Every structure is written in C-alpha cells, then in structure tokens.
Amino acid sequence: MLGQRISFVSMVCSQPTIFSIWKPFFLHGLDPLQNNVDTLNNYFLRLNYILGFSLPPHLLFRPRLDLQFLQRFLQILKVLFPSWSSQNALMFLTLLCLTLLEQLVIYQVGLIPSQYYGVLGNKDLEGFKALTFLAVMLIVLNSTLKSFDQFTCNLLYVSWRKDLTEHLHCLYFRGRVYYTLNVLRDDIDNPDQRISQDVERFCRQLSSMASKLIVSPFILVYYTYQCFQSTGWLGPVSIFGYFILGTMVNKTLMGPIVTKLVHQEKLEGDFRFKHMQIRVNAEPAAFYRAGHVEHMRTDRRLQILLQTQRELMSKELWLYIGINTFDYLGSILSYVVIAIPIFSGVYGDLSPAELSTLVSKNAFVCIYLISCFTQLIDLSTTLSDVAGYTHRIGQLRETLLDMSLKSQDCEILGESEWGLDKASGWPAAEPADTAFLLERVSISAPSSDKPLIKDLSLKISEGQSLLITGNTGTGKTSLLRVLGGLWTSTRGSVQMLTDFGPHGVLFLPQKPFFTDGTLREQVIYPLKEVYPDSGSADDERILRFLELAGLSNLVARTEGLDQQVDWNWYDVLSPGEMQRLSFARLFYLQPKYAVLDEATSALTEEVENELYRIGQQLGMTFISVGHRQSLEKFHSFVLKLCGGGRWELMRIKVE
C-alpha cells in the first residue's frame, strides 16, 4: 500500500497531465507544459500595430541584460514609484500583502492531501467530512485572493502606463523637442512607437511579473527551511544547484533573443508605416497606377519581417527546449530528494499511514520549492521582452532629457510664457514696433555645411511687410525656421522681440496642420478654449471668419462648430480648403505679425488677394514666402534669395 502511495506521488511529480489534475489542491500554475505553450502561442501577438521608420543597420543598438539595462530599469522605476507614499507604492504594498496572504493559504491547501492520507488510512469519516469542508473553504478563499491579486496587478498596469507615458509626454512636448527628434535627429527610431506601444507592453509585462517577483524571496526562504527540516542539507542544495544551472543555461540562450526582438520591432514599424503611407497617399498612387509597384515593395518589407521572425523563432526554440527540459527534470528531482531520506532509513520508525502522510507533505514542499525556481526560469522569456522595452524606453528618455535641457538653454520664451496653456487665450503682448532683428546671420541646413544665406542683416517692424522670394532650395523656408526658433543660425544674432500668438507672431507653415477635434477646435488652434471668451459672441466671430475665408459651407458639412467628426481633416478637405481654413484660424487669432510660408499656393490669385486684403484690414504685418508678383502690393520690401548664400533686399515701389 505504501508503495502504491509513493508511486502515486511520483506520478504527480513527474507527469504534467496528472499534475494538472492535482492543481485544484495546490491552486497554483505548476503545469510547466501548459504555461510554456501559452507563452509560445502568444509571444508574437504582443507586437502589433507599430508605426514608424527603422534605423539603418549601423545605428542598431544591441540591448543586453547588463549594467546599462539595470541603470535604465532603475531610472524607469523612479518614474513609476516617485515616493514611498505614492499611489503606485501603496498599490504595490497592497499587492505584496495579498500575495503573501495567498501563499499562506496555498500552504494550508498543499497540506490537505497529506491530511487526506491520514484520515483515509485511519478510516475516520468525521475527520474526512471536516477536512473536506476545510478544503472547500480554503480553495474558495484562495480563489478570491488570487482574483484580487490579478485585479491589483491590472490596476498597477494602468497606473504605471499613465505615469510613464505622461512623464515621456512632458519631455517630448517640452519646447520643440518633438520637432527636433522627428525632423533633425536620426539616432532614435520610432519615438511615437516607443511612447505609445513600447510603454504599454513594458507596463503590461512588468505587471504580470510583479506578483511572482515580489513573493519569490519569501517563498524560497520558507520552503527552503521546510525542505531542510525533512530532507536535510541535500534537498535544498540539490534544488539550488539545479536552479543555478538552469539560470546559466537560459541566460546564455536568452541573450541573442533580446537584440533580435528589438530588430523585429523596427521591421514591424517599417511594414506598418508602408501601409500607412499607402493609406495617406492613396489618391496620388492611384493616379500613377502604382498598385503593382507598391504591392511589390510592401511584400518585400513583409518578407524581410517574416525572415526576421523565423530567425527569432529559431533562437527561441532553443530557449523553450531549455525551459521545458528543466521544468520536467525538476519533477524528477523532487522525487529523488524525497526518496533519499526514505531509503536511508530516516523515517523507519513511522507506520505506513504516518509515512504516507509525511511523504505527501514532503512532496508538496519539494514540488512547490522546485516550482518557485522553475517559474523564475520560465520568466526568462518575459524578462527578455522587458529588457528590450527597457532599453528602447530608457534610450528615448535619456535622449529627451538631454534635448530638454538644451531646449531650455536655447529658448527665448517658454511656451508657458507665451500663454499657450491659458484657457481664456493669450494675454496681450507689450507694445513693440519690431518683431525680428537679424544681424549678420548665416544659415545652413542642420545636416550640411553648405551655406544657404550669408551675412543677412534685417529688421522686421510693424507695418513693414516682407516678401521672401527665390528659386527652390535657396533657403526661403529655412529662414522662417530660424525666425521660428526651429533651427539655429550658424553665425550671427537672431532676436524675436515680440511674443508668439495673438498680439504677437503667428506662423502658417507650408503644410497646414489640423488636430483631431471639432471645427471650432480647428479654428481656435492652438488655443484650448475659445478666445477671448465663450458664448454666442465667439460663435459669431468664428462663423464670420469662416465666411470671409470662403468656408461657410463647412459648418453644414460638420453639422455645427462643436460636432465631433470621425474623419481625418486631411482626407475630407482639398488643399485649397485646408489653406482657407488656416486663414480662418489666422483671422480668429489676429496676430500683429503673420508669417506665411506659401500659404496660398493652392488658391487662385483672386482668392489670395482677398485673403491678404482681409489680413491687412485686421492690422497684420506679413512676412510671406511666395512666387506671385501679385503679392508685392501687400508688402513693403522684397528679400530675394539668389542661392549660394547671396541675397538682395529691395523696397517695393508704390504705384
């Protein structure tokens, strides 16, 4: 009978299918096969909808589980846990208490099989009934605790994602960091993906690991002590040595996966961006009859991505072989550890029933201790994901911090000083006759030493509108970028002597920009609320300026100023309508100085003249980039850029 009982215990230890039947007593995911199959099936499903460009091969960094990973991970933790009294810290403490309480209940549940051996061996009916009732109560309690444990993990995931994303947003939108990072820098790929996608994946993976990681030290200490009490030093030493060996093997197998995973994400971004490119440019592509060419190019990116996925799967194959091997060998090791004291005669004075009870208890202790170690080994796959995300987020954060400091050093006025965040609009600037003062300014593109403009001295004052002309590539838009602070001049001094916004300077870029939101939000952009105040008076202003811009029909199309639309403004508006809407915004904000970069290129000369005439009536001074001679009558000076750094400044004769 004892032999049959020991044989049954050995089957529980060594056969995952039988062990899964025993799980209701342990109430813990100890089935290594099922856990790893689930991980394998879902591994690549976690990496979807990635948007952006990939870096050239020579710029790919190689993330590792090294000191740099630890430093970046600790810096991210400082964001997630800003103080000991923060909400995240309190939730984490709650999670710790729940998990420890759950483990206490699991221990009691784990002893139930050994107690069943006792009451069944002694044919104790009353004891059997009481034990069954206790087992049911413990199982219900443990199920409840486990559910609250998962619930708290989910709350932590949401809170972590909120804090980390808002932290990156704060750095990303500080000054003009977002412009510099996306336009002037090429060493950080896909900042949008890192902020939106990688942060989400990182927080989800970390929250799934949290409960296991925080409870493991306590479980290991307690069950090591219990194992030592029953098997002596041989049991804990054998299990520790087994775990160390497994960790070393899996660490070796896991190293190449981290780098390959990061590279795969870049290729996912390439593939996603290609489809986004077709979506945004569907009409031009259709005019070119480019379906076949784009099909070929898109498939080419798909094949590169799939080849990388195959390589990643090949590397993961060896990792999963190692994980599964150590999972199954662990069950055999637990049987060996239990068998040694039995065959050495340590428990020779016990009766068969008492020995069966003791063997069952020892089996639970050893199996659970081995399970804790094997679960830590199983976390290697999740840890490889977390390492990749940690490097990508950490690298972005370091770059944003560095750029934010430089941006603060270079800022003339911060956006908060411009009043961008004030709901009631911008405050009026102090009266000033001059907007820009340039002294011996030279300009080159950031990636080139070739001068576009040399030694330009210029004073732009109120009422003295300036028209900038020149062939393509002579630096017209580059000059506006320097005036707007997007670029820095290679030499000379550039001073902006007025504020940005109403009563100051407002730029209309060559490509109109529209945010998500209602028609009202497009007109008042970048204000967050109506200016100067809300109500019917402001509605009348918006409607009047839309009519002046020739867009009175747009109100009917959007079904009102405040009706939420589910379309992309770039998809429903023609190029001319987009430029008209930009002028409606300009009329609403009424700056002293309007900087226009070919803002009427898609409009007829007649419409262009009407829009400029309205701007003049509203008291605006223009700084325009354009090619039509008809624009000269709205300006006082012409700055002609001749190329090679040469320029000419001429006064326009009034006829």
Short mmCIF file of C-alpha atoms in Angstrom, two decimals, residues 77-424:
data_model
loop_
_atom_site.label_atom_id
_atom_site.label_comp_id
_atom_site.label_asym_id
_atom_site.label_seq_id
_atom_site.Cartn_x
_atom_site.Cartn_y
_atom_site.Cartn_z
CA LEU A 77 11.27 52.62 -11.57
CA LYS A 78 11.88 56.11 -10.16
CA VAL A 79 9.18 57.35 -12.50
CA LEU A 80 6.79 54.54 -11.56
CA PHE A 81 7.47 54.98 -7.82
CA PRO A 82 8.17 58.70 -7.25
CA SER A 83 7.87 58.35 -3.47
CA TRP A 84 7.12 55.80 -0.76
CA SER A 85 3.72 57.39 -0.19
CA SER A 86 2.71 57.50 -3.85
CA GLN A 87 -0.38 55.70 -5.10
CA ASN A 88 1.72 53.18 -7.00
CA ALA A 89 3.79 52.38 -3.92
CA LEU A 90 0.65 51.82 -1.84
CA MET A 91 -0.85 49.58 -4.51
CA PHE A 92 2.38 47.65 -4.72
CA LEU A 93 2.35 47.21 -0.94
CA THR A 94 -1.25 46.01 -1.15
CA LEU A 95 -0.24 43.55 -3.83
CA LEU A 96 2.57 42.31 -1.63
CA CYS A 97 0.18 41.71 1.28
CA LEU A 98 -2.37 39.97 -0.93
CA THR A 99 0.26 37.71 -2.46
CA LEU A 100 1.78 36.77 0.89
CA LEU A 101 -1.67 36.01 2.31
CA GLU A 102 -2.40 33.93 -0.77
CA GLN A 103 0.79 31.94 -0.21
CA LEU A 104 -0.18 31.24 3.40
CA VAL A 105 -3.48 29.83 2.20
CA ILE A 106 -1.73 27.84 -0.55
CA TYR A 107 0.49 26.24 2.07
CA GLN A 108 -2.55 25.13 4.03
CA VAL A 109 -4.15 23.79 0.86
CA GLY A 110 -0.95 21.97 -0.01
CA LEU A 111 -1.09 20.07 3.29
CA ILE A 112 -4.62 18.83 2.61
CA PRO A 113 -3.53 15.79 0.51
CA SER A 114 -1.28 14.56 3.32
CA GLN A 115 -4.14 15.01 5.78
CA TYR A 116 -6.42 13.04 3.47
CA TYR A 117 -3.90 10.17 3.59
CA GLY A 118 -4.20 10.23 7.38
CA VAL A 119 -7.99 10.27 7.67
CA LEU A 120 -8.47 7.76 4.85
CA GLY A 121 -5.77 5.46 6.23
CA ASN A 122 -7.44 5.56 9.65
CA LYS A 123 -10.96 5.33 8.09
CA ASP A 124 -12.02 8.45 10.03
CA LEU A 125 -15.37 9.51 8.49
CA GLU A 126 -15.91 12.56 10.70
CA GLY A 127 -12.38 13.70 10.10
CA PHE A 128 -12.90 13.25 6.36
CA LYS A 129 -16.04 15.44 6.40
CA ALA A 130 -14.35 18.18 8.43
CA LEU A 131 -11.27 18.08 6.21
CA THR A 132 -13.38 18.28 3.04
CA PHE A 133 -15.27 21.30 4.39
CA LEU A 134 -11.97 22.98 5.32
CA ALA A 135 -10.53 22.21 1.88
CA VAL A 136 -13.51 23.80 0.12
CA MET A 137 -13.30 26.92 2.29
CA LEU A 138 -9.56 27.27 1.69
CA ILE A 139 -9.99 26.81 -2.04
CA VAL A 140 -12.71 29.49 -2.19
CA LEU A 141 -10.56 31.84 -0.10
CA ASN A 142 -7.52 31.23 -2.27
CA SER A 143 -9.51 31.76 -5.45
CA THR A 144 -10.74 35.09 -4.10
CA LEU A 145 -7.26 36.18 -3.08
CA LYS A 146 -5.84 35.14 -6.44
CA SER A 147 -8.53 37.17 -8.24
CA PHE A 148 -7.83 40.27 -6.15
CA ASP A 149 -4.13 39.72 -6.78
CA GLN A 150 -4.73 39.83 -10.54
CA PHE A 151 -7.07 42.80 -10.17
CA THR A 152 -4.41 44.76 -8.31
CA CYS A 153 -1.84 43.84 -10.97
CA ASN A 154 -4.17 45.25 -13.63
CA LEU A 155 -4.63 48.47 -11.66
CA LEU A 156 -0.86 48.78 -11.36
CA TYR A 157 -0.51 48.29 -15.11
CA VAL A 158 -2.92 51.15 -15.84
CA SER A 159 -1.34 53.45 -13.25
CA TRP A 160 2.20 52.65 -14.41
CA ARG A 161 1.31 53.27 -18.02
CA LYS A 162 -0.31 56.59 -17.12
CA ASP A 163 2.67 57.84 -15.12
CA LEU A 164 5.36 56.68 -17.54
CA THR A 165 3.54 57.93 -20.64
CA GLU A 166 2.80 61.31 -19.06
CA HIS A 167 6.45 61.57 -17.97
CA LEU A 168 7.63 60.97 -21.54
CA HIS A 169 4.96 63.33 -22.90
CA CYS A 170 6.22 66.05 -20.57
CA LEU A 171 9.73 65.68 -22.01
CA TYR A 172 8.58 65.08 -25.60
CA PHE A 173 6.38 68.19 -25.87
CA ARG A 174 8.73 70.49 -23.95
CA GLY A 175 9.76 73.38 -26.16
CA ARG A 176 10.30 71.99 -29.65
CA VAL A 177 11.84 68.67 -28.64
CA TYR A 178 9.25 66.73 -30.65
CA TYR A 179 10.28 68.64 -33.79
CA THR A 180 13.99 68.15 -33.27
CA LEU A 181 13.59 64.46 -32.51
CA ASN A 182 11.40 63.69 -35.53
CA VAL A 183 12.97 66.01 -38.09
CA LEU A 184 16.55 66.82 -37.17
CA ARG A 185 17.67 63.66 -35.36
CA ASP A 186 18.05 60.18 -36.86
CA ASP A 187 19.53 58.27 -33.93
CA ILE A 188 16.20 57.46 -32.23
CA ASP A 189 13.83 55.37 -34.32
CA ASN A 190 10.06 55.45 -33.87
CA PRO A 191 9.64 57.79 -30.88
CA ASP A 192 5.87 57.57 -31.34
CA GLN A 193 6.01 53.77 -31.14
CA ARG A 194 8.22 53.85 -28.06
CA ILE A 195 5.85 56.20 -26.22
CA SER A 196 2.59 54.53 -27.19
CA GLN A 197 3.40 50.89 -27.89
CA ASP A 198 6.57 50.04 -26.01
CA VAL A 199 5.41 51.71 -22.79
CA GLU A 200 2.17 49.74 -22.93
CA ARG A 201 4.00 46.45 -23.49
CA PHE A 202 6.57 47.22 -20.81
CA CYS A 203 3.96 48.03 -18.16
CA ARG A 204 1.82 45.02 -19.04
CA GLN A 205 4.76 42.61 -18.93
CA LEU A 206 6.11 44.10 -15.72
CA SER A 207 2.73 43.91 -14.01
CA SER A 208 2.39 40.26 -15.00
CA MET A 209 5.76 39.57 -13.37
CA ALA A 210 5.21 41.71 -10.28
CA SER A 211 3.31 39.28 -8.06
CA LYS A 212 5.71 36.44 -8.83
CA LEU A 213 8.82 38.54 -8.29
CA ILE A 214 7.78 40.13 -5.01
CA VAL A 215 6.70 36.88 -3.37
CA SER A 216 9.55 34.68 -4.58
CA PRO A 217 12.11 35.67 -1.89
CA PHE A 218 9.67 34.93 0.93
CA ILE A 219 8.52 31.64 -0.60
CA LEU A 220 12.06 30.50 -1.28
CA VAL A 221 13.20 31.17 2.30
CA TYR A 222 10.20 29.49 3.88
CA TYR A 223 10.09 26.39 1.68
CA THR A 224 13.86 26.03 1.81
CA TYR A 225 13.57 25.82 5.59
CA GLN A 226 10.74 23.29 5.33
CA CYS A 227 12.71 21.22 2.81
CA PHE A 228 15.77 21.27 5.07
CA GLN A 229 13.69 20.05 8.01
CA SER A 230 12.55 16.95 6.11
CA THR A 231 15.48 16.09 3.81
CA GLY A 232 18.50 17.72 5.45
CA TRP A 233 21.03 19.80 3.55
CA LEU A 234 20.95 17.56 0.46
CA GLY A 235 17.45 18.68 -0.59
CA PRO A 236 17.96 22.47 -0.63
CA VAL A 237 21.49 22.19 -2.04
CA SER A 238 20.32 19.94 -4.89
CA ILE A 239 17.45 22.25 -5.76
CA PHE A 240 19.63 25.39 -5.54
CA GLY A 241 22.30 23.84 -7.74
CA TYR A 242 19.66 22.77 -10.23
CA PHE A 243 18.25 26.29 -10.35
CA ILE A 244 21.68 27.92 -10.80
CA LEU A 245 22.50 25.57 -13.66
CA GLY A 246 19.15 26.29 -15.31
CA THR A 247 19.63 30.04 -14.91
CA MET A 248 23.06 29.96 -16.53
CA VAL A 249 21.84 27.90 -19.47
CA ASN A 250 18.75 30.03 -20.06
CA LYS A 251 20.73 33.26 -19.67
CA THR A 252 23.04 32.07 -22.44
CA LEU A 253 20.11 31.10 -24.65
CA MET A 254 18.22 34.32 -23.93
CA GLY A 255 20.98 36.80 -24.85
CA PRO A 256 20.58 36.77 -28.67
CA ILE A 257 16.79 36.97 -28.38
CA VAL A 258 16.76 40.46 -26.88
CA THR A 259 18.62 42.02 -29.81
CA LYS A 260 16.60 40.11 -32.38
CA LEU A 261 13.36 41.15 -30.70
CA VAL A 262 14.28 44.85 -30.90
CA HIS A 263 15.22 44.47 -34.57
CA GLN A 264 11.92 42.73 -35.28
CA GLU A 265 10.03 45.67 -33.77
CA LYS A 266 11.82 48.05 -36.14
CA LEU A 267 10.79 45.89 -39.09
CA GLU A 268 7.23 45.79 -37.76
CA GLY A 269 7.38 49.58 -37.80
CA ASP A 270 8.60 49.56 -41.41
CA PHE A 271 5.78 47.28 -42.50
CA ARG A 272 3.12 49.23 -40.63
CA PHE A 273 4.45 52.53 -41.98
CA LYS A 274 4.34 51.23 -45.56
CA HIS A 275 0.63 50.50 -45.24
CA MET A 276 0.10 53.89 -43.59
CA GLN A 277 1.96 55.51 -46.48
CA ILE A 278 -0.42 53.90 -48.99
CA ARG A 279 -3.41 54.94 -46.91
CA VAL A 280 -2.35 58.59 -46.72
CA ASN A 281 -1.28 58.77 -50.38
CA ALA A 282 -3.91 56.51 -51.92
CA GLU A 283 -5.06 59.10 -54.48
CA PRO A 284 -1.61 60.05 -55.85
CA ALA A 285 -0.70 56.36 -56.04
CA ALA A 286 -3.89 55.65 -57.96
CA PHE A 287 -3.12 58.44 -60.45
CA TYR A 288 0.30 56.86 -61.00
CA ARG A 289 -1.33 53.40 -61.37
CA ALA A 290 1.23 52.33 -58.77
CA GLY A 291 -0.66 49.36 -57.35
CA HIS A 292 1.73 46.77 -58.80
CA VAL A 293 4.87 48.64 -57.71
CA GLU A 294 3.57 49.27 -54.18
CA HIS A 295 2.42 45.66 -53.95
CA MET A 296 5.95 44.54 -54.74
CA ARG A 297 7.53 46.99 -52.28
CA THR A 298 5.10 46.12 -49.49
CA ASP A 299 5.65 42.39 -50.00
CA ARG A 300 9.40 43.00 -49.90
CA ARG A 301 9.09 44.54 -46.44
CA LEU A 302 6.82 41.70 -45.37
CA GLN A 303 9.38 39.10 -46.46
CA ILE A 304 12.16 40.84 -44.53
CA LEU A 305 9.92 40.94 -41.46
CA LEU A 306 8.92 37.29 -41.77
CA GLN A 307 12.54 36.23 -42.24
CA THR A 308 13.45 38.02 -39.02
CA GLN A 309 10.53 36.36 -37.26
CA ARG A 310 11.75 32.96 -38.44
CA GLU A 311 15.23 33.73 -37.12
CA LEU A 312 13.73 34.84 -33.82
CA MET A 313 11.66 31.67 -33.58
CA SER A 314 14.74 29.58 -34.29
CA LYS A 315 16.56 31.25 -31.42
CA GLU A 316 13.52 30.88 -29.18
CA LEU A 317 13.32 27.17 -29.99
CA TRP A 318 16.49 26.50 -28.02
CA LEU A 319 15.25 28.67 -25.17
CA TYR A 320 11.99 26.75 -24.97
CA ILE A 321 13.83 23.43 -25.15
CA GLY A 322 15.88 24.55 -22.17
CA ILE A 323 12.84 25.79 -20.27
CA ASN A 324 10.77 22.66 -20.84
CA THR A 325 13.70 20.36 -20.09
CA PHE A 326 14.34 22.00 -16.74
CA ASP A 327 10.62 22.00 -15.94
CA TYR A 328 10.31 18.24 -16.41
CA LEU A 329 13.65 17.38 -14.84
CA GLY A 330 12.53 19.38 -11.82
CA SER A 331 9.69 16.95 -11.18
CA ILE A 332 12.12 14.00 -11.23
CA LEU A 333 14.48 15.84 -8.90
CA SER A 334 11.68 16.32 -6.38
CA TYR A 335 11.10 12.55 -6.34
CA VAL A 336 14.84 11.87 -5.83
CA VAL A 337 15.05 14.36 -2.95
CA ILE A 338 12.09 12.70 -1.23
CA ALA A 339 13.35 9.18 -1.85
CA ILE A 340 16.83 9.68 -0.33
CA PRO A 341 15.70 10.02 3.33
CA ILE A 342 13.21 7.17 2.88
CA PHE A 343 15.80 4.67 1.62
CA SER A 344 18.39 5.86 4.14
CA GLY A 345 16.08 4.85 6.98
CA VAL A 346 15.42 8.30 8.41
CA TYR A 347 11.71 7.55 8.71
CA GLY A 348 11.97 3.85 9.51
CA ASP A 349 10.13 4.20 12.85
CA LEU A 350 6.90 5.53 11.25
CA SER A 351 3.85 3.42 10.46
CA PRO A 352 2.74 3.11 6.82
CA ALA A 353 -0.09 5.64 7.33
CA GLU A 354 2.20 8.12 9.06
CA LEU A 355 4.88 7.63 6.42
CA SER A 356 2.35 8.21 3.64
CA THR A 357 1.25 11.45 5.31
CA LEU A 358 4.85 12.60 5.73
CA VAL A 359 5.82 11.66 2.16
CA SER A 360 2.83 13.57 0.79
CA LYS A 361 3.72 16.67 2.83
CA ASN A 362 7.38 16.49 1.80
CA ALA A 363 6.34 16.01 -1.82
CA PHE A 364 4.30 19.20 -1.68
CA VAL A 365 7.14 21.18 -0.07
CA CYS A 366 9.75 20.00 -2.58
CA ILE A 367 7.47 20.33 -5.58
CA TYR A 368 6.48 23.83 -4.58
CA LEU A 369 10.09 24.87 -3.95
CA ILE A 370 11.14 23.50 -7.33
CA SER A 371 8.09 25.19 -8.85
CA CYS A 372 9.24 28.56 -7.49
CA PHE A 373 12.63 28.11 -9.11
CA THR A 374 11.24 26.82 -12.40
CA GLN A 375 8.81 29.72 -12.54
CA LEU A 376 11.73 32.09 -12.18
CA ILE A 377 13.40 30.30 -15.08
CA ASP A 378 10.16 30.48 -17.05
CA LEU A 379 10.15 34.24 -16.54
CA SER A 380 13.24 34.45 -18.74
CA THR A 381 11.04 34.84 -21.83
CA THR A 382 9.09 37.68 -20.27
CA LEU A 383 12.29 39.21 -18.95
CA SER A 384 13.76 39.24 -22.46
CA ASP A 385 10.74 41.26 -23.61
CA VAL A 386 11.04 43.62 -20.66
CA ALA A 387 14.76 44.07 -21.35
CA GLY A 388 14.08 45.07 -24.95
CA TYR A 389 11.39 47.55 -23.96
CA THR A 390 13.54 48.88 -21.10
CA HIS A 391 16.39 49.70 -23.48
CA ARG A 392 14.11 51.35 -26.03
CA ILE A 393 12.21 53.41 -23.45
CA GLY A 394 15.37 54.19 -21.48
CA GLN A 395 17.24 55.31 -24.58
CA LEU A 396 14.35 57.56 -25.59
CA ARG A 397 14.09 59.01 -22.08
CA GLU A 398 17.82 59.77 -21.94
CA THR A 399 17.65 61.50 -25.31
CA LEU A 400 14.56 63.50 -24.33
CA LEU A 401 16.18 64.62 -21.08
CA ASP A 402 19.30 65.77 -22.91
CA MET A 403 17.29 67.57 -25.58
CA SER A 404 15.01 69.16 -22.96
CA LEU A 405 17.99 70.67 -21.16
CA LYS A 406 19.38 72.03 -24.42
CA SER A 407 15.94 73.31 -25.37
CA GLN A 408 15.70 75.22 -22.10
CA ASP A 409 19.10 76.76 -22.71
CA CYS A 410 18.14 77.89 -26.21
CA GLU A 411 14.57 79.06 -25.53
CA ILE A 412 13.87 82.74 -25.88
CA LEU A 413 10.47 82.40 -24.26
CA GLY A 414 8.91 79.24 -22.93
CA GLU A 415 5.51 78.20 -24.18
CA SER A 416 4.08 78.77 -20.72
CA GLU A 417 5.26 82.38 -21.01
CA TRP A 418 3.55 82.67 -24.38
CA GLY A 419 0.30 81.78 -22.65
CA LEU A 420 -0.42 78.71 -24.77
CA ASP A 421 -1.95 76.83 -21.87
CA LYS A 422 -4.31 79.58 -20.73
CA ALA A 423 -7.89 78.63 -21.42
CA SER A 424 -9.07 82.19 -21.99
#
